[in-house]
Amino acid sequence: SEERKIQANNVRKGAVIYLCGEPCVVKDYTFSKPGKTGSKKAFFAGKSLKNGRKYEEVVPLASFCKLAEIYYH
């Protein structure tokens, strides 16, 4: 199956993406302004669907995040 991705600047609260290799529900996000030598960044904080732990990740705003697929039984 094809891997689904979303650009970091389009991620919102409630989205399910991979943070630190874990499928997580995004609970909070912020976007930073570009610095003197760097590009804009996105900061994501989420809760794992597997173990309930909190994960945080910082990625370039123009990069893509892998969407997690959820299957309900």
Tab-separated table of C-alpha atoms in Angstrom:
chain	number	residue	atom	x	y	z
A	1	SER	CA	0.000	0.000	0.000
A	2	GLU	CA	1.098	3.547	-0.679
A	3	GLU	CA	2.423	5.655	2.197
A	4	ARG	CA	0.242	8.705	2.875
A	5	LYS	CA	1.938	11.956	3.866
A	6	ILE	CA	0.855	15.462	4.816
A	7	GLN	CA	2.908	18.638	4.711
A	8	ALA	CA	3.883	19.801	8.206
A	9	ASN	CA	2.206	23.202	7.821
A	10	ASN	CA	-1.157	21.452	7.164
A	11	VAL	CA	-1.153	19.295	10.321
A	12	ARG	CA	-3.772	20.335	12.908
A	13	LYS	CA	-4.970	19.152	16.330
A	14	GLY	CA	-6.562	15.718	16.175
A	15	ALA	CA	-4.523	14.551	13.183
A	16	VAL	CA	-2.913	11.113	13.544
A	17	ILE	CA	0.718	11.197	12.425
A	18	TYR	CA	3.941	9.441	13.360
A	19	LEU	CA	6.001	11.251	16.020
A	20	CYS	CA	9.328	9.626	16.928
A	21	GLY	CA	8.215	6.468	15.099
A	22	GLU	CA	4.978	6.107	17.111
A	23	PRO	CA	1.442	6.725	15.785
A	24	CYS	CA	0.197	9.729	17.779
A	25	VAL	CA	-2.813	12.033	17.969
A	26	VAL	CA	-1.615	15.630	17.713
A	27	LYS	CA	-2.599	17.466	20.908
A	28	ASP	CA	-0.693	20.705	20.310
A	29	TYR	CA	1.386	22.353	17.605
A	30	THR	CA	3.208	25.629	17.024
A	31	PHE	CA	5.065	27.123	14.084
A	32	SER	CA	8.225	29.159	14.611
A	33	LYS	CA	9.458	32.058	12.535
A	34	PRO	CA	12.643	31.642	10.528
A	35	GLY	CA	15.799	32.536	12.382
A	36	LYS	CA	18.924	34.227	11.170
A	37	THR	CA	20.376	31.025	9.727
A	38	GLY	CA	17.467	28.592	9.842
A	39	SER	CA	14.131	27.875	8.242
A	40	LYS	CA	10.634	27.855	9.733
A	41	LYS	CA	9.977	24.919	12.078
A	42	ALA	CA	6.888	23.056	13.262
A	43	PHE	CA	6.722	21.744	16.820
A	44	PHE	CA	4.294	18.873	17.426
A	45	ALA	CA	3.218	17.338	20.736
A	46	GLY	CA	1.058	14.240	20.712
A	47	LYS	CA	-0.138	11.208	22.622
A	48	SER	CA	0.692	7.710	21.403
A	49	LEU	CA	-2.162	5.462	20.322
A	50	LYS	CA	-0.160	2.398	21.421
A	51	ASN	CA	1.027	3.185	24.942
A	52	GLY	CA	-0.454	6.592	25.874
A	53	ARG	CA	2.970	8.240	26.284
A	54	LYS	CA	3.573	11.826	25.161
A	55	TYR	CA	5.913	12.454	22.245
A	56	GLU	CA	7.326	15.692	20.847
A	57	GLU	CA	9.040	16.358	17.551
A	58	VAL	CA	10.387	19.404	15.687
A	59	VAL	CA	10.448	19.298	11.878
A	60	PRO	CA	11.043	21.825	9.087
A	61	LEU	CA	7.736	23.427	8.085
A	62	ALA	CA	8.176	22.453	4.423
A	63	SER	CA	8.782	18.761	5.198
A	64	PHE	CA	6.207	15.969	5.089
A	65	CYS	CA	4.858	13.925	8.025
A	66	LYS	CA	3.740	10.325	7.644
A	67	LEU	CA	0.038	9.836	8.332
A	68	ALA	CA	-0.877	6.888	10.557
A	69	GLU	CA	-3.689	4.658	9.326
A	70	ILE	CA	-6.262	3.639	11.919
A	71	TYR	CA	-8.397	0.531	11.533
A	72	TYR	CA	-11.455	0.066	13.712
A	73	HIS	CA	-12.756	-3.434	14.370
